[in-house]
Coordinates of C-alpha atoms and ligand atoms in Angstrom, one line a residue:
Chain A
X1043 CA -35.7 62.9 -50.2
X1044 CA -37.2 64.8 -53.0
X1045 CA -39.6 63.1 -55.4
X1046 CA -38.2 63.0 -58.7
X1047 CA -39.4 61.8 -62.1
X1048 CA -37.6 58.9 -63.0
X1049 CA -37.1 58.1 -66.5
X1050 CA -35.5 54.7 -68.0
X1051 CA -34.3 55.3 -71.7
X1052 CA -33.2 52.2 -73.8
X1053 CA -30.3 53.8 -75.7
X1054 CA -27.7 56.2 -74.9
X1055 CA -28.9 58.3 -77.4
X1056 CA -32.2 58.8 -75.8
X1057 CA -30.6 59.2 -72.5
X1058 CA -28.7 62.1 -74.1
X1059 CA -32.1 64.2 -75.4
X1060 CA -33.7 63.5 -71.8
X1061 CA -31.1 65.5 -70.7
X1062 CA -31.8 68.3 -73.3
X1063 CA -35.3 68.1 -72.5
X1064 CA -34.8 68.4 -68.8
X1065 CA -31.9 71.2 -69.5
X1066 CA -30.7 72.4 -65.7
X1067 CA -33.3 70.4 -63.8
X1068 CA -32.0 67.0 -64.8
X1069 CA -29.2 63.6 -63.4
X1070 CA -27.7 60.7 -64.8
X1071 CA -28.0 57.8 -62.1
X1072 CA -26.1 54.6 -63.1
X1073 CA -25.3 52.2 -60.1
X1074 CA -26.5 55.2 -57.7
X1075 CA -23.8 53.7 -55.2
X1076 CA -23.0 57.6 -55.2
X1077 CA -26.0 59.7 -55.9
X1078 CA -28.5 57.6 -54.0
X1079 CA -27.0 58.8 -51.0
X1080 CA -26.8 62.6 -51.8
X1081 CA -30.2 62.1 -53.0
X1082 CA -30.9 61.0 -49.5
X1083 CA -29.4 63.9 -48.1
X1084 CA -30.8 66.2 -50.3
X1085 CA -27.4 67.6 -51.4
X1086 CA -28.4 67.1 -54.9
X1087 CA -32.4 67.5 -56.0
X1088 CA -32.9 67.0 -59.6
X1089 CA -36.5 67.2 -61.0
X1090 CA -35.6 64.3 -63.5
X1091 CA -33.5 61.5 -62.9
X1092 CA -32.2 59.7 -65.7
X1093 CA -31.4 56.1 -65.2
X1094 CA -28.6 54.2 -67.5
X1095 CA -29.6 51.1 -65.8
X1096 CA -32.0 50.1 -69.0
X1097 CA -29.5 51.0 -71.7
X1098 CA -28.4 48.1 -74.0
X1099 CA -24.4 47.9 -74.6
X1100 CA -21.8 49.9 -73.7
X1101 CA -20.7 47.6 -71.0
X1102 CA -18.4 45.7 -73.2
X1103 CA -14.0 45.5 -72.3
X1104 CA -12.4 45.2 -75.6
X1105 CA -8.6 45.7 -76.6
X1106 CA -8.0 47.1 -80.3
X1107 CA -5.4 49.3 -81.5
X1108 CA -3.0 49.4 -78.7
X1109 CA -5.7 50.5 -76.2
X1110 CA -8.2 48.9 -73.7
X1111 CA -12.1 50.1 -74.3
X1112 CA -13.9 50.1 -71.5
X1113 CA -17.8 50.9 -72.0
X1114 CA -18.6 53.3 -69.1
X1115 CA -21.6 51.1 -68.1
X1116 CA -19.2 48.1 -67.2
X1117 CA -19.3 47.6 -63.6
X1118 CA -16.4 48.0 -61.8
X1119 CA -16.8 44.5 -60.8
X1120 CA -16.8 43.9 -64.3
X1121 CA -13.1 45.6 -64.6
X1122 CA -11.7 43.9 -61.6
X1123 CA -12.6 40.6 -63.2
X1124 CA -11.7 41.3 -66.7
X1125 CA -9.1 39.1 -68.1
X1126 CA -8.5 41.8 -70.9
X1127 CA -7.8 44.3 -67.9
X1128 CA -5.7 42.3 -66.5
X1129 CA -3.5 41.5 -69.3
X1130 CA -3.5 44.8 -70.8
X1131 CA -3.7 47.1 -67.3
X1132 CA -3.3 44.9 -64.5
X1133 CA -2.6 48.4 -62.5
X1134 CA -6.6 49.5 -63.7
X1135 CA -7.6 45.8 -62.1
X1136 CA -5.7 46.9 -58.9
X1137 CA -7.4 49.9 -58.7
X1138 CA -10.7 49.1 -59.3
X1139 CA -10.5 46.3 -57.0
X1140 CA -10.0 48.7 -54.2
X1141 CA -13.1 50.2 -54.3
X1142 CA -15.4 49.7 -51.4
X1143 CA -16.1 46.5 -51.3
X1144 CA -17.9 43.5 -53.5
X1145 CA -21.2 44.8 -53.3
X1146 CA -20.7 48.6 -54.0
X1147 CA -18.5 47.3 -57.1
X1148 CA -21.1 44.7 -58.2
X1149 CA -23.4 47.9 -58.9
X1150 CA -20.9 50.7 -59.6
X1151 CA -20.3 52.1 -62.8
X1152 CA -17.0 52.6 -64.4
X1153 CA -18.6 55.9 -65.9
X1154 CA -20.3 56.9 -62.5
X1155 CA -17.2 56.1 -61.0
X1156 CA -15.8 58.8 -63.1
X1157 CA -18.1 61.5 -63.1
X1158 CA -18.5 61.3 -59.1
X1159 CA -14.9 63.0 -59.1
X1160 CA -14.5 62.6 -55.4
X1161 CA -10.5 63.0 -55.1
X1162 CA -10.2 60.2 -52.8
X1163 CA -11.7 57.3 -55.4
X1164 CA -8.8 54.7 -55.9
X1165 CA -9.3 54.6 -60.0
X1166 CA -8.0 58.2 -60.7
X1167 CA -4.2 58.4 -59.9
X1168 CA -3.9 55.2 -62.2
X1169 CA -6.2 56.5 -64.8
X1170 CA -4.1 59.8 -64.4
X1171 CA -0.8 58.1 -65.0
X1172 CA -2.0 55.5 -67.5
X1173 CA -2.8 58.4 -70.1
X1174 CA -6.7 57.3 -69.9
X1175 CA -9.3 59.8 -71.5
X1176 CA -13.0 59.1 -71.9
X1177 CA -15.5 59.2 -74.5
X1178 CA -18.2 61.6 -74.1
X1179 CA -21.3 62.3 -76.2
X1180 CA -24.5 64.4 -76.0
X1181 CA -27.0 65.6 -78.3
X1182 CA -24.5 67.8 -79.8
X1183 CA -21.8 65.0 -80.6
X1184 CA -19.1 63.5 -79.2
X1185 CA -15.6 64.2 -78.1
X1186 CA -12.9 62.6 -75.8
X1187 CA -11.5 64.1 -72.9
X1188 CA -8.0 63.2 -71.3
X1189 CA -8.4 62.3 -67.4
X1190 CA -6.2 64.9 -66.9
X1191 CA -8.1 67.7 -68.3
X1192 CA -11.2 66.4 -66.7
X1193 CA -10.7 67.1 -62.9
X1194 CA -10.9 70.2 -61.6
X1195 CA -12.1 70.7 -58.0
X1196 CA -13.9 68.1 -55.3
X1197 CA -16.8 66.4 -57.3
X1198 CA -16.4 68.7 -60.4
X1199 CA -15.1 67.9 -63.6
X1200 CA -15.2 70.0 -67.4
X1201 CA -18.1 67.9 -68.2
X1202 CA -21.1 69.7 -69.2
X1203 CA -24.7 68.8 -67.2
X1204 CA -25.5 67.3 -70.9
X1205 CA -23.1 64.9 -70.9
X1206 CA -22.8 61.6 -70.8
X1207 CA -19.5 59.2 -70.5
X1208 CA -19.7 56.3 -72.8
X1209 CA -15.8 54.5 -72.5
X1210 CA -12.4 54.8 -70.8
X1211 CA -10.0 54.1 -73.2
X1212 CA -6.5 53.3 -71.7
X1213 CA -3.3 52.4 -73.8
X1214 CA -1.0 49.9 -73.6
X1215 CA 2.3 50.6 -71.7
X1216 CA 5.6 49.5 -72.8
X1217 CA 6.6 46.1 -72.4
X1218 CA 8.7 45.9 -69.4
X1219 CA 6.9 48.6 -67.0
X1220 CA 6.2 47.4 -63.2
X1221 CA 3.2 49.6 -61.8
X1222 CA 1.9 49.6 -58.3
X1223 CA -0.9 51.0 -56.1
X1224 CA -0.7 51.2 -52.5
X1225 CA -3.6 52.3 -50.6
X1226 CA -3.4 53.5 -47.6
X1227 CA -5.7 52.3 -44.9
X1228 CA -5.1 53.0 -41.5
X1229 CA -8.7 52.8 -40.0
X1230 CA -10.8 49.8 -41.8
X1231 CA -10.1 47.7 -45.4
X1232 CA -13.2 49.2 -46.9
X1233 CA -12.7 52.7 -45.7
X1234 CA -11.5 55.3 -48.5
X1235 CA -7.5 56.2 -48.7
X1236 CA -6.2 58.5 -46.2
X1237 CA -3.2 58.6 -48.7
X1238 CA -3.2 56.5 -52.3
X1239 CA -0.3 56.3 -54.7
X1240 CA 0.0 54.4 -58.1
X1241 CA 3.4 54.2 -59.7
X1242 CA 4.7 52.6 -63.1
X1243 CA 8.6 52.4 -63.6
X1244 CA 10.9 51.1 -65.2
X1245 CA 14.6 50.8 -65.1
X1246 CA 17.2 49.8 -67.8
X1247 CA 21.2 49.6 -67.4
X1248 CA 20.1 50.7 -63.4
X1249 CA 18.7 54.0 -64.5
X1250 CA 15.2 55.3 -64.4
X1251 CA 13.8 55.2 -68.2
X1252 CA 10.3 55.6 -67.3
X1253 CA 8.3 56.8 -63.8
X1254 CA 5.5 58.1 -63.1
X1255 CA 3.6 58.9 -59.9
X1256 CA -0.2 59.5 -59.2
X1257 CA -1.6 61.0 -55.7
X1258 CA -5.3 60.7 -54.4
X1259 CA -7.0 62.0 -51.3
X1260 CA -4.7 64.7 -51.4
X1261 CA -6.1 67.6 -52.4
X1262 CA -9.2 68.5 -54.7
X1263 CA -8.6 66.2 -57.4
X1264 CA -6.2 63.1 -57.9
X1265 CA -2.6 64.7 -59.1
X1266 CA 0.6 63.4 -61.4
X1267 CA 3.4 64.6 -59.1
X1268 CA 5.4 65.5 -62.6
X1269 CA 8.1 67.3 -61.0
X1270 CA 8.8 64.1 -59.0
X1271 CA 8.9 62.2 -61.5
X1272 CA 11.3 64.8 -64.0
X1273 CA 14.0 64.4 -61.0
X1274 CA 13.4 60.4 -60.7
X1275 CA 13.9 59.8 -64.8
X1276 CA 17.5 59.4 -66.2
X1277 CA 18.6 58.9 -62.0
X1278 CA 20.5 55.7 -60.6
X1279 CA 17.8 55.6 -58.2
X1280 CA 18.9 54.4 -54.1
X1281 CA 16.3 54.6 -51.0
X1282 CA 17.9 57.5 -50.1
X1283 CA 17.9 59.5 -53.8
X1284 CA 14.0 58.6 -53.6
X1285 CA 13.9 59.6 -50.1
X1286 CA 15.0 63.2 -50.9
X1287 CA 13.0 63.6 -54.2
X1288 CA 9.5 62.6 -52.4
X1289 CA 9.8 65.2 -50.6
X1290 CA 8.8 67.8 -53.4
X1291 CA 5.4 66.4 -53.5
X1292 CA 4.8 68.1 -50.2
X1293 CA 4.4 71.0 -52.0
X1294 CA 2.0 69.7 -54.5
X1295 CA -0.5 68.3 -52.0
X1296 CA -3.1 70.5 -50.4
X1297 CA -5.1 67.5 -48.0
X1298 CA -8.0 68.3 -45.8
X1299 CA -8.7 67.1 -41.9
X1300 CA -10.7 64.4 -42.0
X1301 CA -11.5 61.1 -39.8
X1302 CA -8.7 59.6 -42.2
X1303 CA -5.8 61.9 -41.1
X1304 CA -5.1 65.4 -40.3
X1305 CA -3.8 67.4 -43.2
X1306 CA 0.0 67.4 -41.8
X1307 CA -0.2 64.0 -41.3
X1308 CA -1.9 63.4 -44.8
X1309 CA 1.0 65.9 -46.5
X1310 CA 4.0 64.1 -44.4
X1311 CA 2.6 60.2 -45.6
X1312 CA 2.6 61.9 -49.2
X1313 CA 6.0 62.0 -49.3
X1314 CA 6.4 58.5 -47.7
X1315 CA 4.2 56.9 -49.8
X1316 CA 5.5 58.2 -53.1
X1317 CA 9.2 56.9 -52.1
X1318 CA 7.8 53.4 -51.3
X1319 CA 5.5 53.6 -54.3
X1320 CA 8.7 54.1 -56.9
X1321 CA 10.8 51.9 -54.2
X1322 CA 8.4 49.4 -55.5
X1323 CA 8.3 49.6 -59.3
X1324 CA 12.4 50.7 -59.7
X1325 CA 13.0 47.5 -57.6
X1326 CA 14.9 49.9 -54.6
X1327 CA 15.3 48.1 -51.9
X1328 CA 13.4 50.2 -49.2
X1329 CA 15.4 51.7 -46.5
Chain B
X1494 CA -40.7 71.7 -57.5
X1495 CA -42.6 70.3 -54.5
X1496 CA -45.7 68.6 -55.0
X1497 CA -48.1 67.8 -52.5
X1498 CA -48.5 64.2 -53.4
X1499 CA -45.3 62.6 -54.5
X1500 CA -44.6 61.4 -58.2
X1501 CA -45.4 57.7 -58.1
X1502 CA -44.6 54.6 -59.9
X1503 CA -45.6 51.2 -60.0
X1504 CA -42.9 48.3 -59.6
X1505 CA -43.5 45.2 -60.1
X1506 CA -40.5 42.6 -58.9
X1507 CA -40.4 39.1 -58.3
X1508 CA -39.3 38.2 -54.6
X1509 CA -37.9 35.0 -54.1
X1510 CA -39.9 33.4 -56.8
X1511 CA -43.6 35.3 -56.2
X1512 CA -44.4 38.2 -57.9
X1513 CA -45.2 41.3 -56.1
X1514 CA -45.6 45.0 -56.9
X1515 CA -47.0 47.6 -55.5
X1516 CA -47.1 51.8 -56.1
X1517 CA -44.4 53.9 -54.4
X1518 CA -43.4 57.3 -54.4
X1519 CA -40.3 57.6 -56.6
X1520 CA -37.9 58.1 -54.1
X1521 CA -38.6 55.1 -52.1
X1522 CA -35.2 52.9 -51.5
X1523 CA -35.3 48.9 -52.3
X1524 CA -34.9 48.4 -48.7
X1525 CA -37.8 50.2 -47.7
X1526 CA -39.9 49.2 -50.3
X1527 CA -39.3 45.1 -49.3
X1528 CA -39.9 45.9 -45.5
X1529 CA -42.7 48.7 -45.4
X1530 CA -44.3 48.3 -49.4
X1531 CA -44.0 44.0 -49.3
X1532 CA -44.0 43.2 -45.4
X1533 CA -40.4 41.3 -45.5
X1534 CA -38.9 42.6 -42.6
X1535 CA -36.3 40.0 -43.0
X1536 CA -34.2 42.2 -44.7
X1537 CA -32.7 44.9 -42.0
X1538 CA -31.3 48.6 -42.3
X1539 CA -28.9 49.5 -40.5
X1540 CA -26.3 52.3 -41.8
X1541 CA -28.5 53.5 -44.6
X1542 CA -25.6 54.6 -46.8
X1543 CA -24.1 51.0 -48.1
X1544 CA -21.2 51.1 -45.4
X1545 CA -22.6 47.7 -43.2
X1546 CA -24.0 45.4 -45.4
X1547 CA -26.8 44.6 -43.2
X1548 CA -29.5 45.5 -46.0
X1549 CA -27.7 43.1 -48.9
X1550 CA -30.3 41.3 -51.3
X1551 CA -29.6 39.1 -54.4
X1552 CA -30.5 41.9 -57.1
X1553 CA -30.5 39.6 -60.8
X1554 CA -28.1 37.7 -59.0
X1555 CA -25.9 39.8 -57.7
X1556 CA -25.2 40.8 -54.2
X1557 CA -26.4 44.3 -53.5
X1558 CA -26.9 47.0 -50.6
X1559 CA -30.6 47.5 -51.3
X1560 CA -29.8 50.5 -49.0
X1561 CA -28.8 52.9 -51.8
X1562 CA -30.9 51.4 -55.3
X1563 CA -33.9 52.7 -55.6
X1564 CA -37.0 50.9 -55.7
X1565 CA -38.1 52.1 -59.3
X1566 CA -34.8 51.2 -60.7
X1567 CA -35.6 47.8 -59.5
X1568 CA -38.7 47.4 -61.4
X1569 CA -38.7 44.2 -63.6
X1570 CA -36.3 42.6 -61.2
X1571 CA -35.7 39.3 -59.8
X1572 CA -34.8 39.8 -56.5
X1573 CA -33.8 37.0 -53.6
X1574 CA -33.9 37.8 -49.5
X1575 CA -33.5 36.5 -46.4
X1576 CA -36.8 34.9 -46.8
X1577 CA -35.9 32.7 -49.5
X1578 CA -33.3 31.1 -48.3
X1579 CA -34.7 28.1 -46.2
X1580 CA -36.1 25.3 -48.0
X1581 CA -39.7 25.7 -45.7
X1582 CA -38.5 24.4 -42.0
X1583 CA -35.5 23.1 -43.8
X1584 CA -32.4 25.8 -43.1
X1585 CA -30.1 26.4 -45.6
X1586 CA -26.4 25.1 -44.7
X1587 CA -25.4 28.5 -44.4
X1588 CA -27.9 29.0 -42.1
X1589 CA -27.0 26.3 -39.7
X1590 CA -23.4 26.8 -40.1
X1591 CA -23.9 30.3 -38.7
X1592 CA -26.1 28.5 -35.7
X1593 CA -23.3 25.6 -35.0
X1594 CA -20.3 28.4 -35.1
X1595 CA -22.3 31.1 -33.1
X1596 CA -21.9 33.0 -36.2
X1597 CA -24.1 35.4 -34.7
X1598 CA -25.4 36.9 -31.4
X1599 CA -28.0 40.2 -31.3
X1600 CA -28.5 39.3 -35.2
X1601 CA -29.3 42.3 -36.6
X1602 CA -26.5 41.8 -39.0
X1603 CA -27.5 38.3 -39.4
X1604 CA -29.3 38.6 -42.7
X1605 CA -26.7 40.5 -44.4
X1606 CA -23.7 38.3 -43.4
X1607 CA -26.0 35.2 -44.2
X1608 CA -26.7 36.5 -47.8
X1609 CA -23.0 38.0 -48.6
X1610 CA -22.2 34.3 -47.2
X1611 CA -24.5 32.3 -49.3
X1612 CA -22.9 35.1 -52.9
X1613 CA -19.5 33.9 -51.4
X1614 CA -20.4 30.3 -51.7
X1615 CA -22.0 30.5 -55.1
X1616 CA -19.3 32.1 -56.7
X1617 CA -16.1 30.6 -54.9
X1618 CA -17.2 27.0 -53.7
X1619 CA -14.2 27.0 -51.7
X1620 CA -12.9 30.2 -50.4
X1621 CA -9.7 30.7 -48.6
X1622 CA -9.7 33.1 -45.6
X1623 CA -8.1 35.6 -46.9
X1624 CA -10.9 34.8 -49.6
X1625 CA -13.5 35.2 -47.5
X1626 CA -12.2 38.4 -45.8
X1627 CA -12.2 40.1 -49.0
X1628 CA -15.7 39.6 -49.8
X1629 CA -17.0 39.8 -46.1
X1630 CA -15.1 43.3 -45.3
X1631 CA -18.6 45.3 -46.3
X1632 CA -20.9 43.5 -43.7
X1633 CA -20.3 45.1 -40.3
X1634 CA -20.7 43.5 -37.2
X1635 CA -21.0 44.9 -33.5
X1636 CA -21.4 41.8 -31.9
X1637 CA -19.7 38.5 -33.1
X1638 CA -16.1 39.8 -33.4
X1639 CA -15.8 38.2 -36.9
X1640 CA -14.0 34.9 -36.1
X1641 CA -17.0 33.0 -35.3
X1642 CA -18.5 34.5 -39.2
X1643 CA -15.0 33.5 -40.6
X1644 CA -15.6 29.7 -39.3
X1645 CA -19.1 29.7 -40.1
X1646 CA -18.3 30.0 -43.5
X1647 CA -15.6 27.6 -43.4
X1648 CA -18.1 25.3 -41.8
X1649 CA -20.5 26.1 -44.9
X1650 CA -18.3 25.0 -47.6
X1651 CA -17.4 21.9 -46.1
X1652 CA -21.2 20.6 -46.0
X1653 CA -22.0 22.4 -49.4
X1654 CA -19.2 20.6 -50.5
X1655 CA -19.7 16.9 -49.5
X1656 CA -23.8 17.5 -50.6
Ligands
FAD2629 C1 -20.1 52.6 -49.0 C2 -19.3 53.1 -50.1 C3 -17.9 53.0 -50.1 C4 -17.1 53.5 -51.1 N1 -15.8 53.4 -51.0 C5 -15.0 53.8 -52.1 C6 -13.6 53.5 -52.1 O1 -13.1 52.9 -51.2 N2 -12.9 53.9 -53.2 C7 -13.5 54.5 -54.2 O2 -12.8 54.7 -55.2 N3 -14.8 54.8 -54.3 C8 -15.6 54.4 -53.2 N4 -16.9 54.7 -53.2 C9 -17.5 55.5 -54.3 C10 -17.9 54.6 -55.5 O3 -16.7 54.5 -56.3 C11 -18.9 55.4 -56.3 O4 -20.1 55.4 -55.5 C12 -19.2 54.8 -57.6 O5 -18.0 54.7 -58.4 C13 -20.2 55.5 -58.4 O6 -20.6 54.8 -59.5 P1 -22.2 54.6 -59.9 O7 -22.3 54.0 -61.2 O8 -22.9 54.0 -58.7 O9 -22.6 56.2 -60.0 P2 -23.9 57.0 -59.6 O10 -24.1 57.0 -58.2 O11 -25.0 56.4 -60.4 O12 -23.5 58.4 -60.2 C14 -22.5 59.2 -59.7 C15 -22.4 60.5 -60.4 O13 -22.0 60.3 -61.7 C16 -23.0 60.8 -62.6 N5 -23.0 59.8 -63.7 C17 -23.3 58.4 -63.6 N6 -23.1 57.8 -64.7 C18 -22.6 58.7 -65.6 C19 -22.2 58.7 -67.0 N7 -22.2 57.5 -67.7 N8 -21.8 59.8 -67.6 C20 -21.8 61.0 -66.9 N9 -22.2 61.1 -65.6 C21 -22.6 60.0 -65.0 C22 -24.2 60.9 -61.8 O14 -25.1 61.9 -62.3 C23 -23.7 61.3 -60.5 O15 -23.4 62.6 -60.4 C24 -17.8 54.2 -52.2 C25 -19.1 54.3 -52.3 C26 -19.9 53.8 -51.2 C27 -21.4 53.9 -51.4
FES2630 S1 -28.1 49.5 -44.4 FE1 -27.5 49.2 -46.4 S2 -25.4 48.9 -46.3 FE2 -25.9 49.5 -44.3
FES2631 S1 -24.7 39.7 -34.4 FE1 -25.0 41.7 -33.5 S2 -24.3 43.0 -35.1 FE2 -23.7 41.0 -35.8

């Protein structure tokens, strides 16, 4: 490992004019469950290392308005745990609950978590679908990003270096919706997804008012497969009507070979995953 | 950017209940500061990238890979180990539990599982196995096959719970 200066600002607002200071040479670390080890490998060697660890606030999970705010410094521990979560998004609690295991999550940031934009994290394809954006500020100002303008190839988001996620704000869903996230593990519990899906839906008079699917570890970001979900809504949905409409999200999928799955295998459990994920919130019996 | 002597801080932490500190280069881990800056070797490495759980410590009180923090982030800290965890000669129920159940065999996971064990206990008395599962999936071992760990917990909250 590099050596580093390591600076420990108080406020966010310092934090931000570090990063002006150091413009280029300069990285947030938060938990460092992430960073920590590409520090290690010397994939990433910054001259300056801002720490959040010291900053007071923004750790707080609030509801006001029709929305959850979740301060980007709240560990994901934190979010699993939340009662507010869980009433309001018990899909986000699902998700966030996935992630590693109890002690990567007791130091993880919900705002690291974010920024890392590895496309096989469990939080994104519920975020995606959710309508979740995030708060960002810098020394410039502030402004709030959708999750789905904020991914745009593995580990790289529209963020600029300067800055800095402050809350994930996530609205409430209709009354009514069922939601699931299936993670699919065929190596070890903590392992990464070799396929993830979350789905909300909901049916009324047997027809599809509302569905909407979210893919990870498929490709360089987490997806919404929206075509899917166009032929789902309005449908009297069977196993076999979702059998035949998963299979567009084939096309949308662009996986990698990994230890987790070779790419065909990845793109053929896309499909398969998708059909049980809707199977699951449109109360289909699965086939 | 490279400097021939490394940027370095001081950290100052308490261990167990005694204060220590020492100065480290910046980039020295949590894990390697304890064993190589404090001399508590109690506290093993294994995977070096938070996967095994062999390296968790008590970091303000919560359970963490000490792996993948750094050491200057953990300055100010109250930090618990291995070390700490018998009363003197007097083993922690944990600790015997993991004797009694053969909870362990080569041991170089030992510390981890004990510690994750002991965070399990503190923060749900009486875990069911499916419980304990959960929160035990992070600490690896090659040796045991997990079913002895699984009962030595058991074993744990029974005599935690009639103390
Ligand atoms: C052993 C292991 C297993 C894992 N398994 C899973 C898994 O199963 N599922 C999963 O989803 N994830 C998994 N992860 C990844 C984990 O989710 C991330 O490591 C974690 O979310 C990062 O959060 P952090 O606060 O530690 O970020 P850091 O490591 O501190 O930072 C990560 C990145 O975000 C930037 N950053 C940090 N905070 C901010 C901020 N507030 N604003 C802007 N940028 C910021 C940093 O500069 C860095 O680039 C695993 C990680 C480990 C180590
Ligand atoms: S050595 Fe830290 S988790 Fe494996
Ligand atoms: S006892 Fe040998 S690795 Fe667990």
């Amino acid at each position: 490992m590099n050596d580093f200066h390591f600076h420990a600002p108080e406020t966010i607002e310092e934090a931000a004019a570090l990063l002006v200071q150091h413009d280029g040479n300069a990285k947030l670390i938060a938990g460092g469950t992430a960073l920590t080890t590409l520090l290690k490998q010397s994939l990433v060697q910054p001259e300056h290392l801002v720490s959040l660890h010291r900053v007071k606030g923004h750790d707080a999970i609030t509801h006001s308005e029709g929305a959850l705010h979740i301060g980007a410094l709240a560990t994901q521990r934190a979010v699993e745990k939340s009662d507010v979560v869980k009433k309001h998004a018990p899909l986000l609690a699902e998700a966030y609950r996935r992630v590693a295991t109890v002690r990567i999550r007791n130091v993880a940031t919900v705002g690291g978590g974010i920024a890392h934009a590895d496309p096989a994290m469990d939080p994104p394809p519920s975020l995606l679908i959710l309508g979740a954006s995030v708060k960002l500020m810098s020394a410039k100002g502030e402004r709030t990003v959708a999750l789905s303008e904020l991914y745009v190839d593995y580990y790289e988001t529209t963020m600029e270096p300067d800055e800095i996620v402050t809350e994930l704000e996530v609205p409430d869903q209709p009354a009514g919706t069922a939601w699931t996230y299936i993670k699919y593990l065929p190596r070890t519990e903590d392992d990464y997804a070799t396929v993830s899906v979350a789905a909300i839906g909901e049916l009324k008079d047997g027809m599809v008012a509302d569905v909407r699917v979210g893919l990870g570890a498929l490709g360089p970001t987490a997806i919404r497969a929206s075509a899917l979900e166009d032929a789902v809504r309005g449908t009297s949905p069977t196993h076999e009507s979702l059998k035949e409409a998963s299979q567009s999200v084939m096309d949308i999928v662009d996986p990698i070979d990994d230890p987790r799955g070779s790419a065909g295998y990845k793109r053929d459990m896309s499909a398969v995953f998708a059909r049980r994920a809707m199977e699951q919130v449109l109360g289909v019996a699965t086939g | 950017m490279t400097t021939t002597t490394p940027i370095k801080y001081t950290v100052k932490v308490t261990v167990n209940g005694k204060p220590y500190s020492a100065e480290v280069p910046s980039y020295r881990t949590l894990v390697d500061f304890l064993r190589y800056d404090l001399g508590l070797t109690g506290t093993k490495e294994t995977c070096s990238i938070g996967v095994c759980g062999a390296c968790t410590i008590m970091l303000d009180g919560a359970m963490t890979a000490s792996c993948i923090i750094l050491a200057v982030r953990a300055d100010g800290a109250d930090i618990q180990t291995i070390e700490g965890v018998a009363n003197g000669d007097e083993l922690h129920p944990v600790q015997e539990a993991f004797i009694a159940n053969g909870g362990f065999q080569c041991g170089a996971c030992t510390p981890g599982q004990i510690m994750a064990a002991k965070s399990l206990l503190e923060e749900i008395p009486h875990p069911t196995e499916p419980q304990i599962k959960e929160w035990m999936m992070g600490n690896l071992c090659r040796c045991t096959g997990y079913y002895q760990i699984i009962d030595s917990i058991k074993a744990a909250a029974e005599t935690m719970g009639k103390r």
